[in-house]
Short mmCIF file of C-alpha atoms in Angstrom, two decimals:
data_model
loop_
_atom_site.label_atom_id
_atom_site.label_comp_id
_atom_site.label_asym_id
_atom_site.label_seq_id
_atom_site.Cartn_x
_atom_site.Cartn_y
_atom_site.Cartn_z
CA UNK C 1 0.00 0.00 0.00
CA UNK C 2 3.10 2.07 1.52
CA UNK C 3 4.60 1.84 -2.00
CA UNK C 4 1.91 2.50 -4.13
CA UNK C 5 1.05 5.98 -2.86
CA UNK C 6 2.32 8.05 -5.58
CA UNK C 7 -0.13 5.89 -7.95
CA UNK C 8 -3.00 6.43 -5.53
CA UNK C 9 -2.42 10.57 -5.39
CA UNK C 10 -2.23 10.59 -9.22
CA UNK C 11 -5.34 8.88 -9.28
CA UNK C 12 -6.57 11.05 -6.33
CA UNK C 13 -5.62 14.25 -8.76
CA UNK C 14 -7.05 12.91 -11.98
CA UNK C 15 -10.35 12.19 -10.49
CA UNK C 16 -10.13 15.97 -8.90
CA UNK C 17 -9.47 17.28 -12.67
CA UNK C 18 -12.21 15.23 -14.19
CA UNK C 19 -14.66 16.40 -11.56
CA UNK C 20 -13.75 19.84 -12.27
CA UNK C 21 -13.80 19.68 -16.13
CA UNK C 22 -17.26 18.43 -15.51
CA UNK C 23 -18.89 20.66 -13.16
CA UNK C 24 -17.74 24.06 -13.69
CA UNK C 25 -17.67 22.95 -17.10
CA UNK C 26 -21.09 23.53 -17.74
CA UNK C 27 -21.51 26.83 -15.80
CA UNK C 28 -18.49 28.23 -17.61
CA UNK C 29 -20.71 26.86 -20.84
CA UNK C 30 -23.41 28.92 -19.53
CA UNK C 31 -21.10 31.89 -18.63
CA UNK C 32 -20.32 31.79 -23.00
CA UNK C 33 -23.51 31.12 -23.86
CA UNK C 34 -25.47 34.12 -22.01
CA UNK C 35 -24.18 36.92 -24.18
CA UNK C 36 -26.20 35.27 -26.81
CA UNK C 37 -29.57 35.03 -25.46
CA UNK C 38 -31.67 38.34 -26.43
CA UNK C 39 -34.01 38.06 -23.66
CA UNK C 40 -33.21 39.31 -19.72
CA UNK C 41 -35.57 37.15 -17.96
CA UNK C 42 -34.01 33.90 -20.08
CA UNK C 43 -30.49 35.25 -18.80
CA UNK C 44 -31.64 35.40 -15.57
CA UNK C 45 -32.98 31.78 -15.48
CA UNK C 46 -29.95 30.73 -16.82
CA UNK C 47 -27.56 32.48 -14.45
CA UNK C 48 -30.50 31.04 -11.70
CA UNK C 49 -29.55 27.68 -12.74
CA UNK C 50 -26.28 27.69 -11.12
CA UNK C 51 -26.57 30.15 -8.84
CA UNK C 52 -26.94 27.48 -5.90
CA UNK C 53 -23.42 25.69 -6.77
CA UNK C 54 -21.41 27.81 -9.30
CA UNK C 55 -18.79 28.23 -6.36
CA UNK C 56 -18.49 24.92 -5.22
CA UNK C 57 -18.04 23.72 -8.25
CA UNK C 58 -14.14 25.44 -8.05
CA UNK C 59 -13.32 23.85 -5.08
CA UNK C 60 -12.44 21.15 -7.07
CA UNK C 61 -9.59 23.25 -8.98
CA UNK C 62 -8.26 24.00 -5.44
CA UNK C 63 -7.73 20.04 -4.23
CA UNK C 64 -6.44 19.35 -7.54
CA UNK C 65 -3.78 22.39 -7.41
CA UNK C 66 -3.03 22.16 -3.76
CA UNK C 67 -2.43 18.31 -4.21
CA UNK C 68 -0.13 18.71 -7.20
CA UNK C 69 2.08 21.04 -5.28
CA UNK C 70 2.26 18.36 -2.02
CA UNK C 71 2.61 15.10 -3.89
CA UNK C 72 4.29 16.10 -6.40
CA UNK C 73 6.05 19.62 -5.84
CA UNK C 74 9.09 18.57 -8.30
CA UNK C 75 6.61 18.03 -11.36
CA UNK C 76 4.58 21.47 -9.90
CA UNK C 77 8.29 23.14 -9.96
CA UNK C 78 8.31 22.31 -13.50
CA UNK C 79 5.08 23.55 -14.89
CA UNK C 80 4.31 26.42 -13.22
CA UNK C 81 7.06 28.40 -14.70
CA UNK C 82 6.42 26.89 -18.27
CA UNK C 83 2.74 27.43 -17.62
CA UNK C 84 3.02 30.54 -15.52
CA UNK C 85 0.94 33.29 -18.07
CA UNK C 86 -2.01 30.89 -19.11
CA UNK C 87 -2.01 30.02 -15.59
CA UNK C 88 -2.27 33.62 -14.40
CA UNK C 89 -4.40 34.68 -17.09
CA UNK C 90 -7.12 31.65 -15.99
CA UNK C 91 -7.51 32.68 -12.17
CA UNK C 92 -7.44 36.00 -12.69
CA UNK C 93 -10.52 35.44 -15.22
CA UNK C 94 -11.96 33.12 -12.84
CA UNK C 95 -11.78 35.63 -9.96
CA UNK C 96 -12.87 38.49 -12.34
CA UNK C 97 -15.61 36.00 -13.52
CA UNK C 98 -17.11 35.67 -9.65
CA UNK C 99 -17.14 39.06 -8.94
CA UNK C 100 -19.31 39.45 -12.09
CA UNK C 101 -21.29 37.05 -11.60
CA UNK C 102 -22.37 38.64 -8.37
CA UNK C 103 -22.57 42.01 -8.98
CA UNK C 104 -24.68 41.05 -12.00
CA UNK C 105 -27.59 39.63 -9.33
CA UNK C 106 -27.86 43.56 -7.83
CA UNK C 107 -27.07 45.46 -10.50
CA UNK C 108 -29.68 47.70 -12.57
CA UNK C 109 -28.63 50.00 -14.74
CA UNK C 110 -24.88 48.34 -14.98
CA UNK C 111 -26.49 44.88 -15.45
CA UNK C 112 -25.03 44.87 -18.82
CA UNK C 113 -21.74 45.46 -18.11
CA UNK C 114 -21.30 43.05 -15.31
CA UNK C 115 -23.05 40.23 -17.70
CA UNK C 116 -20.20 41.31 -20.18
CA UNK C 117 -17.87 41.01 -17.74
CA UNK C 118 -19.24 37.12 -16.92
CA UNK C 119 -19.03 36.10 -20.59
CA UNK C 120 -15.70 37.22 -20.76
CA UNK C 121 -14.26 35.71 -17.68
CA UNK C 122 -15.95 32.55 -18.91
CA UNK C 123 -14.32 32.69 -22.08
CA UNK C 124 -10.87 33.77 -21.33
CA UNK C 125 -10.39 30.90 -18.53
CA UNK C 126 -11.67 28.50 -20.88
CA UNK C 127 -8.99 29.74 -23.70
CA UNK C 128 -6.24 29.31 -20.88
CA UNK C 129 -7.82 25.60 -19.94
CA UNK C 130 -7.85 24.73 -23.67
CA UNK C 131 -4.18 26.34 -24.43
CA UNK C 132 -3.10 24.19 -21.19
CA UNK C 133 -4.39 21.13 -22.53
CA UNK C 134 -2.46 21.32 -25.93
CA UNK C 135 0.74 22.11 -24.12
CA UNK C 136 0.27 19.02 -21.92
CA UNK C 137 -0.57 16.90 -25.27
CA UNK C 138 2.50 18.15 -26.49
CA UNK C 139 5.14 17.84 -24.09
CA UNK C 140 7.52 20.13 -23.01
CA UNK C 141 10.90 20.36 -23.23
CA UNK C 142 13.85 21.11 -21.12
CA UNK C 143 17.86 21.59 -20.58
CA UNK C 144 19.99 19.69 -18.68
CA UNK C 145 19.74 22.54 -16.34
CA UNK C 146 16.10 22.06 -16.44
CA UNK C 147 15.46 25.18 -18.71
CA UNK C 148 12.39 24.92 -20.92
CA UNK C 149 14.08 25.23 -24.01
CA UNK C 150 11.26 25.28 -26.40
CA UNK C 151 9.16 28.76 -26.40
CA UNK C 152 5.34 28.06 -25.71
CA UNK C 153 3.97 29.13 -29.02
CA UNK C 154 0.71 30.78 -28.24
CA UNK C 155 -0.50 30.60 -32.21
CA UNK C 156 0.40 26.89 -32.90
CA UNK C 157 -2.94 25.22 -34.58
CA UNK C 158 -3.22 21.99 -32.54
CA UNK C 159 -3.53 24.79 -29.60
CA UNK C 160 -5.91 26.65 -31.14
CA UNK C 161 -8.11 23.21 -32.69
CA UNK C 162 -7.72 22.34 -28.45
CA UNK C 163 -9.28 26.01 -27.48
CA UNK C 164 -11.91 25.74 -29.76
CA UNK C 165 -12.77 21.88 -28.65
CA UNK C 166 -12.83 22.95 -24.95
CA UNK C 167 -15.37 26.10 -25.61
CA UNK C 168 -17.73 23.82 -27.79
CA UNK C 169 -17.59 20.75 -25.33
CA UNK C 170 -18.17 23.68 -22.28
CA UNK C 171 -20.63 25.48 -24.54
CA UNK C 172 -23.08 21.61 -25.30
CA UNK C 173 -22.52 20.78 -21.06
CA UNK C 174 -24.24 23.82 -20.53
CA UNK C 175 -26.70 23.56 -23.43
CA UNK C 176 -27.76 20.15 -21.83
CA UNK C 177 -27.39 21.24 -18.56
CA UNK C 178 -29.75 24.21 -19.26
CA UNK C 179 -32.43 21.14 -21.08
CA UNK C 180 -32.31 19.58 -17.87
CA UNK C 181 -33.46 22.69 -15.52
CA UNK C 182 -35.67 24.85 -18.15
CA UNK C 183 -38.80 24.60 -19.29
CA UNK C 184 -39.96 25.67 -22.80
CA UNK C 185 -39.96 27.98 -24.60
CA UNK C 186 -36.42 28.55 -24.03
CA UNK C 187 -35.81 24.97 -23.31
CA UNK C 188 -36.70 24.51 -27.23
CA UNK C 189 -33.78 26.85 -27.45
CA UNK C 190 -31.35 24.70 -26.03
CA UNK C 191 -32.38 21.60 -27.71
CA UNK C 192 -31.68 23.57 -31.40
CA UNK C 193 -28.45 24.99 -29.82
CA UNK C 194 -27.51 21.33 -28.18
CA UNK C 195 -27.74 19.70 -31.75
CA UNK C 196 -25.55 22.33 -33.70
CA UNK C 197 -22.76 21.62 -30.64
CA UNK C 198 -22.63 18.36 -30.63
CA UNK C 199 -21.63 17.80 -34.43
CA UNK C 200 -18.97 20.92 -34.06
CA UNK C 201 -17.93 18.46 -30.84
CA UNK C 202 -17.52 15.70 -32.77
CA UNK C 203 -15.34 17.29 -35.44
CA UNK C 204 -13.42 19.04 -32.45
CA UNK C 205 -12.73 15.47 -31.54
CA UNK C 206 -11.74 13.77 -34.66
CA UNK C 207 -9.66 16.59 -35.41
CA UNK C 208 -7.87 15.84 -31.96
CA UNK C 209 -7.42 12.63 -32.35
CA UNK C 210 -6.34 12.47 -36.17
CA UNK C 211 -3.65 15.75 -35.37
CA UNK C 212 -2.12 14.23 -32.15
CA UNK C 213 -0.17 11.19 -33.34
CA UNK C 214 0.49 13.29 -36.53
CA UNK C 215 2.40 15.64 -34.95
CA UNK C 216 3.83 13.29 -31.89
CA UNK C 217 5.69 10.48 -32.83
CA UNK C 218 5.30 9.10 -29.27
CA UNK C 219 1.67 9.40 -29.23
CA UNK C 220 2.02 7.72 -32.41
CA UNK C 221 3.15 4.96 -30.89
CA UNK C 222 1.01 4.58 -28.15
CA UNK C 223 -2.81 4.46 -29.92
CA UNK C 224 -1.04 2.40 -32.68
CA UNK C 225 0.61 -0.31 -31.24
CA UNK C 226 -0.25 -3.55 -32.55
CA UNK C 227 -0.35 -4.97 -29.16
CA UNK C 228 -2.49 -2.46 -27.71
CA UNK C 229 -4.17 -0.93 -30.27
CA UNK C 230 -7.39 -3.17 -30.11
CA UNK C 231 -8.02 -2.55 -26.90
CA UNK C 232 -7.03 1.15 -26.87
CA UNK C 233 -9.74 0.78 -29.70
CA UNK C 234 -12.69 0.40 -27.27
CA UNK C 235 -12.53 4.29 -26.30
CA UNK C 236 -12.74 5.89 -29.62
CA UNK C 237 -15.72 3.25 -30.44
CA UNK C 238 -17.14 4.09 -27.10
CA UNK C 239 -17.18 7.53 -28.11
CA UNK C 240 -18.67 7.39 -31.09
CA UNK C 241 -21.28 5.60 -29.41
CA UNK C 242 -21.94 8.07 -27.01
CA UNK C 243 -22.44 10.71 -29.67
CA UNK C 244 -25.03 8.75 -31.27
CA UNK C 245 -26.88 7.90 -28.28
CA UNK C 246 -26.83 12.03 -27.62
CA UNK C 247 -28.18 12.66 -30.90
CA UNK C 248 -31.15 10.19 -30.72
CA UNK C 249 -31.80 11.77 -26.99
CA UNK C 250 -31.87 15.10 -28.80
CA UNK C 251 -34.44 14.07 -31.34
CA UNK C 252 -36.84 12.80 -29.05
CA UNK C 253 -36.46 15.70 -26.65
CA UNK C 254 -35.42 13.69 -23.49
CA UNK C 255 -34.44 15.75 -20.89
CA UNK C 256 -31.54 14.41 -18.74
CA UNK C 257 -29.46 11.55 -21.26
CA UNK C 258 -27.53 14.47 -23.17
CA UNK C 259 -26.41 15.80 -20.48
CA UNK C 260 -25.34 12.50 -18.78
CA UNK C 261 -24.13 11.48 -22.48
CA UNK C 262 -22.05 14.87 -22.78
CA UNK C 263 -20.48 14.09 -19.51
CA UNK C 264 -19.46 10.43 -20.87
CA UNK C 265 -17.96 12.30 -24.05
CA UNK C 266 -15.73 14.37 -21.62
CA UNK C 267 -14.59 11.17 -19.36
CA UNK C 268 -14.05 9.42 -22.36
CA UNK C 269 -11.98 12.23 -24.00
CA UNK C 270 -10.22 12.69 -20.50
CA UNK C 271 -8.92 9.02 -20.03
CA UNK C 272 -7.59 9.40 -23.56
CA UNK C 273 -5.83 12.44 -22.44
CA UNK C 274 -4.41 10.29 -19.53
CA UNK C 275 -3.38 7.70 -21.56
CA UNK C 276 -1.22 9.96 -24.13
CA UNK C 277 0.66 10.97 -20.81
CA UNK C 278 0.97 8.17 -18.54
CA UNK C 279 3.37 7.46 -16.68
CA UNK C 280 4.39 11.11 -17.49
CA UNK C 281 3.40 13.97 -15.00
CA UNK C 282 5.42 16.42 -17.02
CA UNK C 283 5.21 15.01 -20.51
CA UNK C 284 8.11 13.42 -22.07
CA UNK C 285 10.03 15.07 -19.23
CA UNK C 286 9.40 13.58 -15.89
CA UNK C 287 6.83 10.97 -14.57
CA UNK C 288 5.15 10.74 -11.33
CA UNK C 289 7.54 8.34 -9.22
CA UNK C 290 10.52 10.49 -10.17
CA UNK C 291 8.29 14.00 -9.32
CA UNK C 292 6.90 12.05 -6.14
CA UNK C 293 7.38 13.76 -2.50
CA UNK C 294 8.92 11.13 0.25
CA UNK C 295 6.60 8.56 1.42
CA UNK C 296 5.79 10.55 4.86
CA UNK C 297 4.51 13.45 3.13
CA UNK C 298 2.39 11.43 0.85
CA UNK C 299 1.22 9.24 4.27
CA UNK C 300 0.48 13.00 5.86
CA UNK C 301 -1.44 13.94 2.92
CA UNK C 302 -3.57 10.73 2.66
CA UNK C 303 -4.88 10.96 6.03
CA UNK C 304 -5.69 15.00 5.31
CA UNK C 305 -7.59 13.34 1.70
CA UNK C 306 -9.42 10.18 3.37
CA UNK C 307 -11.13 13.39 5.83
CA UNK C 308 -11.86 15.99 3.62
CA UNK C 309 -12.62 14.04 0.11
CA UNK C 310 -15.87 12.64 1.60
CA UNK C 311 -16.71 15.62 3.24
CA UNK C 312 -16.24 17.17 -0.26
CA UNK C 313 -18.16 14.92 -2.19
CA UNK C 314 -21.46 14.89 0.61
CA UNK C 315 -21.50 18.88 -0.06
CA UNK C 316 -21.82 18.45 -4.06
CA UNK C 317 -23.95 15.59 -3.71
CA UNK C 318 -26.28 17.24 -1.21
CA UNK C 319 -26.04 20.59 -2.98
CA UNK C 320 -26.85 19.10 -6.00
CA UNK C 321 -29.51 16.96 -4.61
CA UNK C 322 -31.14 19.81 -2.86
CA UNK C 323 -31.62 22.42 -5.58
CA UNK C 324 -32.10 19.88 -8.43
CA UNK C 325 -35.71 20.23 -10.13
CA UNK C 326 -36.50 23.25 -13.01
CA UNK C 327 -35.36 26.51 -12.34
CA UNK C 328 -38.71 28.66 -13.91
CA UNK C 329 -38.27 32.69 -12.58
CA UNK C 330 -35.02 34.36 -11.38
CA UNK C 331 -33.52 33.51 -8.05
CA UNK C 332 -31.62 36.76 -5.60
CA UNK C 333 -29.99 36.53 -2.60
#
C-alpha cells in the first residue's frame, strides 16, 4: 500500500481534474452562452440555474492544485514556470468572472456590463484551460539545467483546434445542462443549440485525435501499437457511441441523457488524455515516481484526503440533490 502511494495521489488528482472539467464545465458553458440570449428574464434563469453551486463547483480546482504542489512539488516546480501566463491569465478570469457574476444579481442599470464582464471571464479561462491542454498533449521540453528550451507558441494550430474543442464541449454541457433545468420555450432553445454543438464536438474530436499522433511520434506509438491498439480501440468506439446515443436523446427531446451522455464524451476524451501521458506527469520530461514527495509526506497527505474528500463529495452531492428540479423565474440573494 506504503509503496503504491504516488499511484493512488495521481489517481486522487485525476479524479479531482475530471470532476472539475465536468462541473464548472457547464456553468463556464453557460457563462459563454449568455451573451447570446436576447431576452433578460431567459439570462436570468440561466444564471439562476447555477446560482446554488457555481462556487463549489471550483473547489475542485483548489484540491487538484493544492495536491499537485504536495505530492508532487518537483513536477509542480516544472510547470508552473512553463505554464506561468495561461495560468495567471485563468484565475485572474476566474476571480474576475465571480465578482461578475455577483454584482450582476444587484445590479440595474450596470447589469449589462457586469453580464459582459461574466461572458468574458468565462471565455478567457476557458482559452487558458484549452491552451493548457495542448501544451500538456505536447510535451515540453527542457535543458539539462532544467530550462524549458522550447518557447510556448501561443498561435500553434493543434492549440488553437484544443481552445476551440474545450469552448464547444463547455458550450453543449451547458446547453444540456440548461435542457435539464428549463422549461420551454427557451428549453426549445437549447435543444436547437444542443444539436448544432454536438456535431462541431464531434469534429473538435476527430480533429484531436487524427492531429495528435500526426504531430507526436510518441503518441504515435502509443494508440497504434499492434499490441495495444485493439483494446485502446474500445474508447474511440465508445465515443462514437456516445455521440449517437446524444443525438437520438436530442431528437426525441429527453431531458436528462444528453447531459449525462455529454459528460461520458468528456470522461471518455479525458482518459484518452491520460493515456497519451501516462506514466508522465510532465510530458516526455518527468513521470510521477521520479516528481513524487517522500513517502511521509504522501502518508500525511492521505490521512488529510481520506477526511476531507468525503466531506467534499457529501456537499456536491447534497447541494446538488437539494436544488435539483426546473429553475422557472429568477432567483436573488
Amino acid at each position: 500500500m506504503i509503496h503504491h502511494l504516488p499511484l493512488i495521489w495521481l489517481i486522487l488528482i485525476a479524479c479531482g481534474i475530471a470532476m472539475y472539467i465536468i462541473l464548472d464545465g457547464f456553468d463556464l458553458g453557460i457563462g459563454i452562452l449568455s451573451i447570446f440570449i436576447h431576452e433578460e428574464n431567459h439570462r436570468d434563469i440561466m444564471m439562476a440555474s447555477i446560482l446554488p453551486v457555481w462556487d463549489g463547483n471550483q473547489t475542485w480546482l483548489v484540491f487538484g492544485g493544492a495536491s499537485l504542489y504536495g505530492a508532487f512539488p518537483l513536477a509542480f516546480s516544472r510547470i508552473l514556470p512553463a505554464l506561468y501566463l495561461p495560468i495567471l491569465i485563468m484565475v485572474i478570469a476566474l476571480i474576475f468572472r465571480g465578482v461578475a457574476f455577483e454584482f450582476h444579481l444587484k445590479a440595474r442599470k450596470t447589469k449589462r456590463i457586469w453580464q459582459w464582464s461574466f461572458f468574458l471571464g468565462s471565455l478567457i479561462a476557458t482559452i487558458m484551460q484549452g491552451f493548457i491542454l495542448s501544451v500538456f498533449v505536447m510535451g515540453f521540453e527542457f535543458n539539462q539545467d532544467n530550462e524549458l528550451i522550447s518557447k510556448i507558441n501561443y498561435t500553434h494550430p493543434f492549440s488553437l483546434v484544443c481552445i476551440g474543442g474545450l469552448i464547444t464541449g463547455y458550450c453543449l454541457l451547458a446547453a444540456t445542462w440548461l435542457i435539464m433545468k428549463t422549461i420551454p420555450p427557451l428549453q426549445n432553445l437549447f435543444f436547437t443549440l444542443a444539436h448544432r454543438l454536438l456535431y462541431l464536438l464531434l469534429f473538435f474530436v476527430m480533429l484531436v485525435s487524427i492531429l495528435s499522433p500526426i504531430s507526436d511520434p510518441d503518441l504515435k506509438s502509443i494508440w497504434f501499437n499492434p499490441h495495444t491498439m485493439f483494446y485502446l480501440a474500445f474508447l474511440p468506439l465508445t465515443t462514437l457511441l456516445l455521440f449517437l446515443t446524444e443525438w437520438i436523446a436530442l431528437k426525441k427531446h429527453d431531458e436528462h441523457l444528453p447531459f449525462l451522455a455529454t459528460i461520458g464524451i468528456f470522461l471518455l476524451c479525458f482518459s484518452g488524455f491520460v493515456i497519451s501521458v501516462y506514466p508522465y506527469l510532465v510530458p516526455r520530461y518527468l513521470t510521477y515516481l521520479q516528481a513524487a514527495a517522500n513517502t511521509n509526506t504522501l502518508l500525511f497527505m492521505a490521512i488529510g484526503a481520506f477526511i476531507l474528500l468525503p466531506i467534499l463529495l457529501l456537499y456536491t452531492g447534497y447541494a446538488y440533490y437539494t436544488f435539483r428540479g426546473k429553475v422557472t423565474e429568477k432567483i436573488e440573494y
